Amino acid sequence: MKILVINCGSSSLKYQLIEMNTEEVMCQGLVERIGLADSVLTHKNPIGKKYVVNGKFTNHKEAINIVLETLLDKKYGVIQDINEIYAVGHRVVHGGEKYSNSVLIDDEVLCHLEECIKLAPIHNPPNITGIKACKELMPNTPMIAVFDTAFHQTMPQEAYIYPIEYSLYEKYGIRKYGFHGTSHKYVSQKLGEVLNRDIKDMKIISCHLGNGASICAIKDGKSIDTSMGFTPLAGIAMGTRCGNIDPSISTFLIEECGYTPEEASDSLNKKSGVLGISGVSSDFRDLEKSALEGNRRAKLALDIFYYRIRGQIAAYAAHMGGVDAIIFTAGIGENSSITRKSCLEGMDFLGIKIDDKWNDVRGEIVEISTEDSQVKVFVIPTNEELMIANETLEVLNNI
Ligand code: ADP
C-alpha cells in the first residue's frame, strides 16, 4: 500500500512515496521555483539515482502534474498506474483550534483551512493550493490533512492563553498554537518503541532543533506545552528568528527606528536569531567553526542559543514535576554533539548527565546519557514524512 506525502511551500513542493508495508521510501523529490521561468524538479529513486526536469511550472497544479508524470515515468518512475497510490497525506501548517487530529479532506475541511489562512498567511495558502491541485488530478484518491498544530491541542489553558486582553483570544483566536507537532509526536512515539515503554506514563522533553526550533513538554503522551506560540517566531532563539523577546521591541522598531511593519517583521523573522547576533551565518556548522576560530559574536550567538534551551528544559521539568527523558532531533539536534553537550551543561541538579563517548553521534538513534543519569537523553532522527503517512493510514482505517 503506497502513500504519497506532499509538503507544499509557497514556491516549492516536497514529496515522498512510501510503501507502508515496509515503511520503505520508494522515491522522493523536490520541485523548486514554482511560478518562475526556471522551475526544476529533482527526483531520487530508491538507489539514490537523480533525475532532473527543468521547465516552467507556473503553479502548484503543474508542479504536481510533473511529479505524477515522474512517478509514472518508464525509466525513473516507481509505479505503473496512478491508482497504485492509496492516499495522499498533506502537511498542513495550521489547523487552528478546530483540528486536534489528522482529518480526511472534504469541502467543509477545505473551508476551515481557508479560515485558518489569517493565522498562517504564509504557510496555509500553498498547503491549500497543493490539496486542491491534487484533488483535481487525482479525484478518486483520498486526501488527508496532517497538521503541525494538532499535537499541541492538548495543552491546558494556562499554557496556551496569553496574558493579554481575553477578548483578543475570543475574537481573533490569538493564543499559543505551537508547531512541529508531527515531529514531536513522531520522536516521542519512537522513544516509547526504543525503550519498550508506554509513553503514557512518561515525562518527555523533545527538542526539535533545526532552522526553525521548538521544544515540547510531553506528559503521558500528550503535549502540555511548547515553545513556539501564536506563530513559529516565538520560543527559543533560532537560525534567523528571534524567539521570545520583549514585545515592545516590535513597536520600538516601528516608532523609533523607522522600520515599516513589514521591515520589522522581516527583521525579527529573517535577520535575527543566531544569524542576527553573529553576523556570520544561520548554519550551525559555520557558527561552530567560527566560534572555535575565536569569533566572539559567533560564540555569543551559540551561548544564547544554549542558554535559552537550558532554561526551557528546566521550565518544562518544573511544569511536569520532573523529566524522564530528553530527545534531541532535527538538523542541529541530530548532528551537533557540541549543541547537545552545551545545552545540558550543569544540569546534573536535574539528574541529567551526558556521556561524551555516546554523544559523539550523528543522525542515528542513540542513548547519549550516562548509565547513572536519572534522565535518559536520546538522539532520535525525526521523520515527519513517515509520520504523515502513518497518520494518513490511521485516518483511513478509522473511517
Ligand atoms: P529545517 O527543516 O528547519 O530547515 P533542518 O532540520 O534541516 O532544518 O536543520 C538544518 C540545520 O541543521 C542547518 O541550518 C544546520 O545549522 C544544522 N546542521 C546540519 N548538519 C549539521 C552538523 N553536522 N553540525 C551542526 N549543525 C548541523
XYZ file of C-alpha atoms and ligand atoms in Angstrom:
426
model
C 0.000 0.000 0.000
C 1.572 3.243 -1.187
C 1.043 6.678 0.316
C 2.171 9.901 -1.321
C 3.247 12.584 1.152
C 3.092 16.170 -0.085
C 4.534 19.254 1.595
C 3.782 22.440 -0.345
C 5.643 25.677 0.344
C 4.958 28.969 -1.405
C 7.300 28.221 -4.311
C 8.347 24.657 -3.580
C 6.883 21.193 -3.193
C 8.476 18.224 -1.452
C 7.175 14.707 -1.934
C 7.832 11.144 -0.873
C 6.140 7.956 -1.969
C 6.175 5.466 0.899
C 5.399 1.738 0.739
C 3.586 1.340 4.040
C 4.008 -2.418 4.392
C 7.771 -1.967 4.729
C 7.935 1.804 5.506
C 10.347 1.992 2.568
C 10.720 5.346 0.771
C 10.147 4.340 -2.863
C 11.211 7.749 -4.152
C 11.375 11.345 -3.055
C 11.855 14.711 -4.624
C 11.536 18.429 -4.646
C 10.087 20.926 -7.096
C 11.600 24.371 -6.675
C 10.990 27.822 -8.103
C 7.323 27.126 -8.883
C 5.896 30.122 -10.770
C 9.276 31.200 -12.139
C 10.692 30.668 -15.609
C 13.386 28.248 -14.406
C 11.459 25.777 -12.247
C 13.193 22.491 -11.532
C 12.186 19.066 -10.284
C 14.821 16.897 -8.623
C 13.697 13.310 -8.163
C 15.556 10.488 -6.440
C 14.657 6.851 -6.744
C 15.460 4.160 -4.108
C 19.057 3.670 -5.177
C 19.620 7.415 -4.927
C 19.755 7.970 -8.704
C 18.910 11.559 -9.527
C 16.542 12.670 -12.281
C 16.198 16.387 -13.008
C 13.443 18.056 -15.017
C 13.886 21.705 -15.932
C 10.873 23.657 -17.135
C 8.365 26.304 -16.298
C 5.824 25.043 -13.767
C 3.549 28.055 -13.458
C 1.612 26.860 -10.421
C 1.287 24.015 -7.916
C -1.068 22.083 -10.199
C 1.613 21.970 -12.899
C 4.181 21.043 -10.266
C 2.063 18.145 -9.003
C 1.389 17.098 -12.563
C 5.118 16.790 -13.277
C 5.567 14.874 -10.004
C 2.857 12.388 -11.058
C 4.361 12.084 -14.538
C 7.745 11.379 -12.945
C 6.281 8.751 -10.606
C 4.855 7.056 -13.710
C 7.961 7.554 -15.894
C 9.070 4.293 -17.516
C 12.728 4.812 -16.640
C 12.762 6.839 -13.416
C 9.293 6.183 -12.038
C 8.263 3.628 -9.428
C 4.608 2.947 -10.273
C 2.740 1.880 -13.402
C -0.682 3.281 -12.592
C -1.730 6.360 -10.600
C -4.329 4.215 -8.805
C -1.479 2.418 -7.059
C -1.372 5.478 -4.796
C -3.749 4.543 -1.985
C -3.964 8.034 -0.461
C -2.200 11.379 -0.256
C -1.092 12.842 3.089
C -0.726 16.609 3.030
C 1.318 18.532 5.543
C -0.792 21.491 6.661
C 0.844 24.010 8.961
C -2.184 25.438 10.754
C -5.385 23.710 11.781
C -6.383 26.354 14.333
C -8.422 25.131 17.311
C -10.627 23.021 15.085
C -8.274 20.100 14.492
C -6.605 18.073 17.206
C -6.143 15.149 14.821
C -5.474 14.488 11.179
C -8.572 14.557 9.009
C -9.991 13.358 5.689
C -10.249 16.424 3.453
C -13.707 17.286 2.130
C -15.209 20.630 1.082
C -16.024 21.536 4.695
C -12.441 20.880 5.821
C -11.143 22.991 2.921
C -13.400 25.834 4.084
C -11.953 25.581 7.617
C -8.425 25.570 6.226
C -9.199 28.759 4.335
C -10.460 30.314 7.583
C -7.080 29.440 9.142
C -5.231 31.480 6.486
C -5.376 34.532 8.736
C -3.435 32.573 11.367
C -0.783 31.300 8.925
C -0.830 33.676 5.944
C 2.486 32.440 4.542
C 2.072 28.703 5.041
C -1.587 27.723 4.698
C -2.252 29.182 1.209
C 0.330 26.972 -0.569
C -0.825 23.967 1.506
C -4.410 24.568 0.310
C -3.300 25.150 -3.286
C -1.462 21.819 -3.181
C -4.515 19.989 -1.843
C -6.788 21.477 -4.500
C -4.333 20.658 -7.279
C -4.023 17.040 -6.087
C -7.799 16.711 -5.809
C -8.182 17.843 -9.410
C -5.521 15.498 -10.729
C -6.480 12.512 -8.539
C -10.216 12.951 -7.929
C -10.735 9.405 -6.639
C -7.827 9.286 -4.211
C -8.486 10.154 -0.547
C -6.612 13.210 0.724
C -5.705 13.601 4.391
C -4.551 16.774 6.159
C -1.906 16.337 8.852
C -1.424 19.490 10.914
C 1.709 20.880 12.576
C -0.532 22.357 15.264
C -2.741 19.328 16.033
C -0.471 17.570 18.551
C -0.434 20.687 20.764
C -4.205 20.961 21.058
C -3.927 19.039 24.335
C -2.185 21.976 26.066
C -4.067 23.250 29.115
C -5.452 26.795 29.038
C -2.827 28.164 31.392
C -0.212 27.153 28.823
C -1.906 28.486 25.708
C -3.718 31.639 26.851
C -1.543 34.753 26.696
C -1.805 37.293 29.479
C -3.349 39.909 27.172
C -6.966 41.116 26.754
C -9.035 37.926 26.807
C -11.315 39.314 24.089
C -8.383 39.129 21.642
C -8.391 35.373 22.091
C -12.167 35.174 21.737
C -12.414 37.497 18.751
C -9.212 36.786 16.803
C -8.003 33.451 18.148
C -4.778 34.994 19.491
C -3.307 32.206 21.637
C -0.397 29.801 21.628
C -0.845 27.082 18.966
C 2.617 25.541 18.721
C 4.218 23.934 15.657
C 6.465 20.964 14.728
C 3.732 18.773 16.270
C 4.251 15.975 13.751
C 7.936 15.782 14.636
C 7.461 15.956 18.428
C 4.810 13.234 18.195
C 6.993 11.023 15.986
C 10.127 11.176 18.143
C 8.225 10.692 21.403
C 6.468 7.611 20.000
C 9.799 6.326 18.688
C 11.270 6.747 22.171
C 8.476 4.565 23.545
C 9.323 1.891 20.957
C 13.049 2.063 21.706
C 12.540 1.836 25.473
C 9.724 -0.659 25.030
C 7.706 1.526 27.391
C 4.299 3.123 27.186
C 4.922 6.875 26.938
C 1.528 7.354 28.582
C 3.326 7.233 31.926
C 6.393 9.270 30.968
C 7.540 12.881 31.154
C 9.429 13.734 27.979
C 11.055 16.917 26.701
C 11.507 16.906 22.935
C 13.968 19.389 21.423
C 13.419 19.849 17.675
C 16.440 21.930 16.708
C 16.550 22.806 13.019
C 16.470 26.136 11.203
C 13.169 26.544 12.982
C 13.444 25.176 16.513
C 10.963 24.308 19.208
C 10.833 22.423 22.479
C 7.838 20.450 23.653
C 6.835 19.115 27.071
C 5.077 15.770 26.631
C 3.360 14.328 29.671
C 1.551 10.984 29.493
C 1.966 11.025 25.708
C 0.344 14.458 25.289
C 1.807 17.867 24.548
C 1.263 20.044 27.624
C 3.353 22.990 26.462
C 5.624 24.031 23.638
C 7.942 26.931 22.975
C 6.564 28.222 19.666
C 3.431 30.279 20.035
C 0.812 32.135 18.036
C 3.344 31.906 15.205
C 6.617 29.996 14.725
C 8.510 33.176 15.673
C 8.196 32.548 19.410
C 10.267 30.441 21.772
C 13.987 29.752 21.819
C 16.427 31.635 19.557
C 16.576 30.122 16.070
C 18.624 30.319 12.871
C 17.149 33.646 11.780
C 14.140 34.054 14.100
C 14.361 35.962 17.348
C 12.258 33.695 19.582
C 10.850 35.253 22.750
C 11.702 38.928 23.106
C 10.048 41.856 24.825
C 7.023 42.564 22.571
C 7.677 46.302 22.852
C 10.716 45.816 20.637
C 8.447 45.466 17.576
C 6.671 48.766 18.237
C 10.021 50.403 19.090
C 11.425 49.281 15.726
C 8.475 50.959 14.001
C 8.154 54.099 16.111
C 11.809 54.846 16.884
C 13.934 53.017 14.317
C 11.852 53.975 11.284
C 11.012 50.407 10.231
C 7.758 49.743 8.394
C 5.675 46.911 9.945
C 6.894 44.633 7.123
C 10.530 45.571 7.777
C 10.080 44.934 11.493
C 8.563 41.522 10.774
C 11.321 40.788 8.262
C 13.999 41.755 10.767
C 12.620 39.531 13.540
C 11.893 36.575 11.231
C 14.814 36.642 8.830
C 17.639 38.735 10.258
C 17.593 37.784 13.929
C 18.406 34.604 15.846
C 21.953 33.281 15.688
C 22.447 34.952 12.291
C 21.490 38.352 13.706
C 23.768 38.036 16.731
C 26.778 36.553 14.975
C 26.585 38.303 11.615
C 28.230 35.097 10.367
C 25.582 32.551 9.408
C 22.412 30.804 10.497
C 24.075 27.465 9.862
C 25.477 25.810 12.976
C 28.368 24.212 11.095
C 29.641 27.690 10.157
C 28.948 29.079 13.620
C 30.717 26.281 15.464
C 33.742 26.663 13.182
C 33.790 30.434 13.564
C 33.444 30.244 17.348
C 36.336 27.763 17.501
C 38.439 30.163 15.430
C 37.801 32.843 18.051
C 34.900 34.812 16.576
C 33.407 36.402 19.698
C 29.957 37.065 18.289
C 29.622 33.573 16.844
C 30.380 32.248 20.322
C 27.873 34.659 21.860
C 25.171 33.529 19.402
C 25.769 29.899 20.334
C 25.846 30.698 24.069
C 22.478 32.475 23.784
C 21.064 29.514 21.864
C 22.220 27.033 24.541
C 21.147 29.325 27.416
C 17.586 29.542 26.157
C 17.276 25.824 25.538
C 18.605 25.066 29.032
C 16.061 27.477 30.544
C 13.203 25.958 28.544
C 14.149 22.420 29.557
C 14.266 23.431 33.222
C 10.912 25.223 32.948
C 9.259 22.172 31.391
C 10.759 19.881 34.029
C 9.134 22.193 36.597
C 5.767 22.168 34.802
C 5.756 18.363 34.578
C 7.137 17.764 38.073
C 10.282 16.148 36.662
C 11.541 14.674 33.440
C 12.237 11.047 32.481
C 13.711 11.594 29.037
C 15.034 14.321 26.766
C 15.109 13.887 22.988
C 17.269 15.803 20.508
C 16.126 15.829 16.897
C 16.230 17.724 13.531
C 19.330 19.087 11.749
C 21.126 20.545 14.769
C 19.723 18.156 17.386
C 20.696 15.093 15.352
C 24.106 16.299 14.191
C 25.658 18.720 16.639
C 27.250 16.978 19.618
C 28.541 20.384 20.820
C 24.986 21.730 20.994
C 23.681 18.735 22.924
C 26.536 18.844 25.391
C 26.414 22.615 25.856
C 22.637 22.771 26.349
C 22.758 20.193 29.103
C 25.921 21.521 30.785
C 25.456 21.956 34.522
C 22.090 20.223 34.605
C 23.157 17.357 36.874
C 20.990 19.061 39.528
C 18.047 17.691 37.489
C 19.717 14.290 37.188
C 20.898 14.879 33.594
C 24.341 13.532 32.676
C 25.747 13.131 29.173
C 28.368 10.565 28.157
C 30.826 12.270 25.766
C 31.617 8.972 24.089
C 27.962 8.204 23.266
C 27.287 11.839 22.430
C 29.771 11.624 19.561
C 26.994 10.529 17.219
C 25.201 11.821 14.158
C 21.791 11.071 12.706
C 21.019 7.760 14.401
C 19.047 6.606 17.420
C 21.446 6.547 20.363
C 21.083 6.964 24.109
C 23.710 9.564 24.996
C 23.209 9.786 28.763
C 25.492 8.053 31.237
C 24.382 4.862 32.945
C 23.848 6.700 36.233
C 21.933 9.610 34.660
C 18.432 9.713 36.158
C 17.159 11.284 32.949
C 17.601 9.337 29.739
C 18.860 11.502 26.884
C 18.373 10.330 23.317
C 19.218 11.411 19.807
C 16.275 10.342 17.618
C 16.207 11.373 13.950
C 12.832 12.791 13.062
C 10.797 11.514 10.118
C 7.876 13.842 9.539
C 7.033 12.263 6.171
C 6.659 8.792 7.671
C 4.559 10.243 10.494
C 2.304 11.972 7.940
C 1.966 8.690 6.031
C 1.169 6.780 9.247
C -1.437 9.353 10.255
C -2.947 9.197 6.757
C -3.351 5.460 7.040
C -4.776 5.718 10.557
C -7.449 8.194 9.465
C -8.483 5.919 6.605
C -8.516 2.843 8.834
C -10.824 4.603 11.279
C -13.429 5.723 8.762
P 14.669 22.885 8.690
O 13.941 21.591 8.356
O 14.033 23.667 9.794
O 15.018 23.714 7.505
P 16.827 21.110 9.476
O 16.175 20.266 10.495
O 17.119 20.508 8.145
O 16.066 22.488 9.300
O 18.196 21.667 10.102
C 19.051 22.464 9.343
C 20.182 22.940 10.219
O 20.856 21.827 10.805
C 21.263 23.675 9.439
O 20.983 25.030 9.316
C 22.461 23.472 10.309
O 22.509 24.561 11.206
C 22.179 22.230 11.130
N 23.126 21.142 10.849
C 23.080 20.220 9.869
N 24.163 19.408 9.920
C 24.911 19.831 10.970
C 26.136 19.412 11.575
N 26.823 18.375 11.097
N 26.582 20.098 12.647
C 25.903 21.129 13.141
N 24.737 21.577 12.622
C 24.248 20.938 11.570
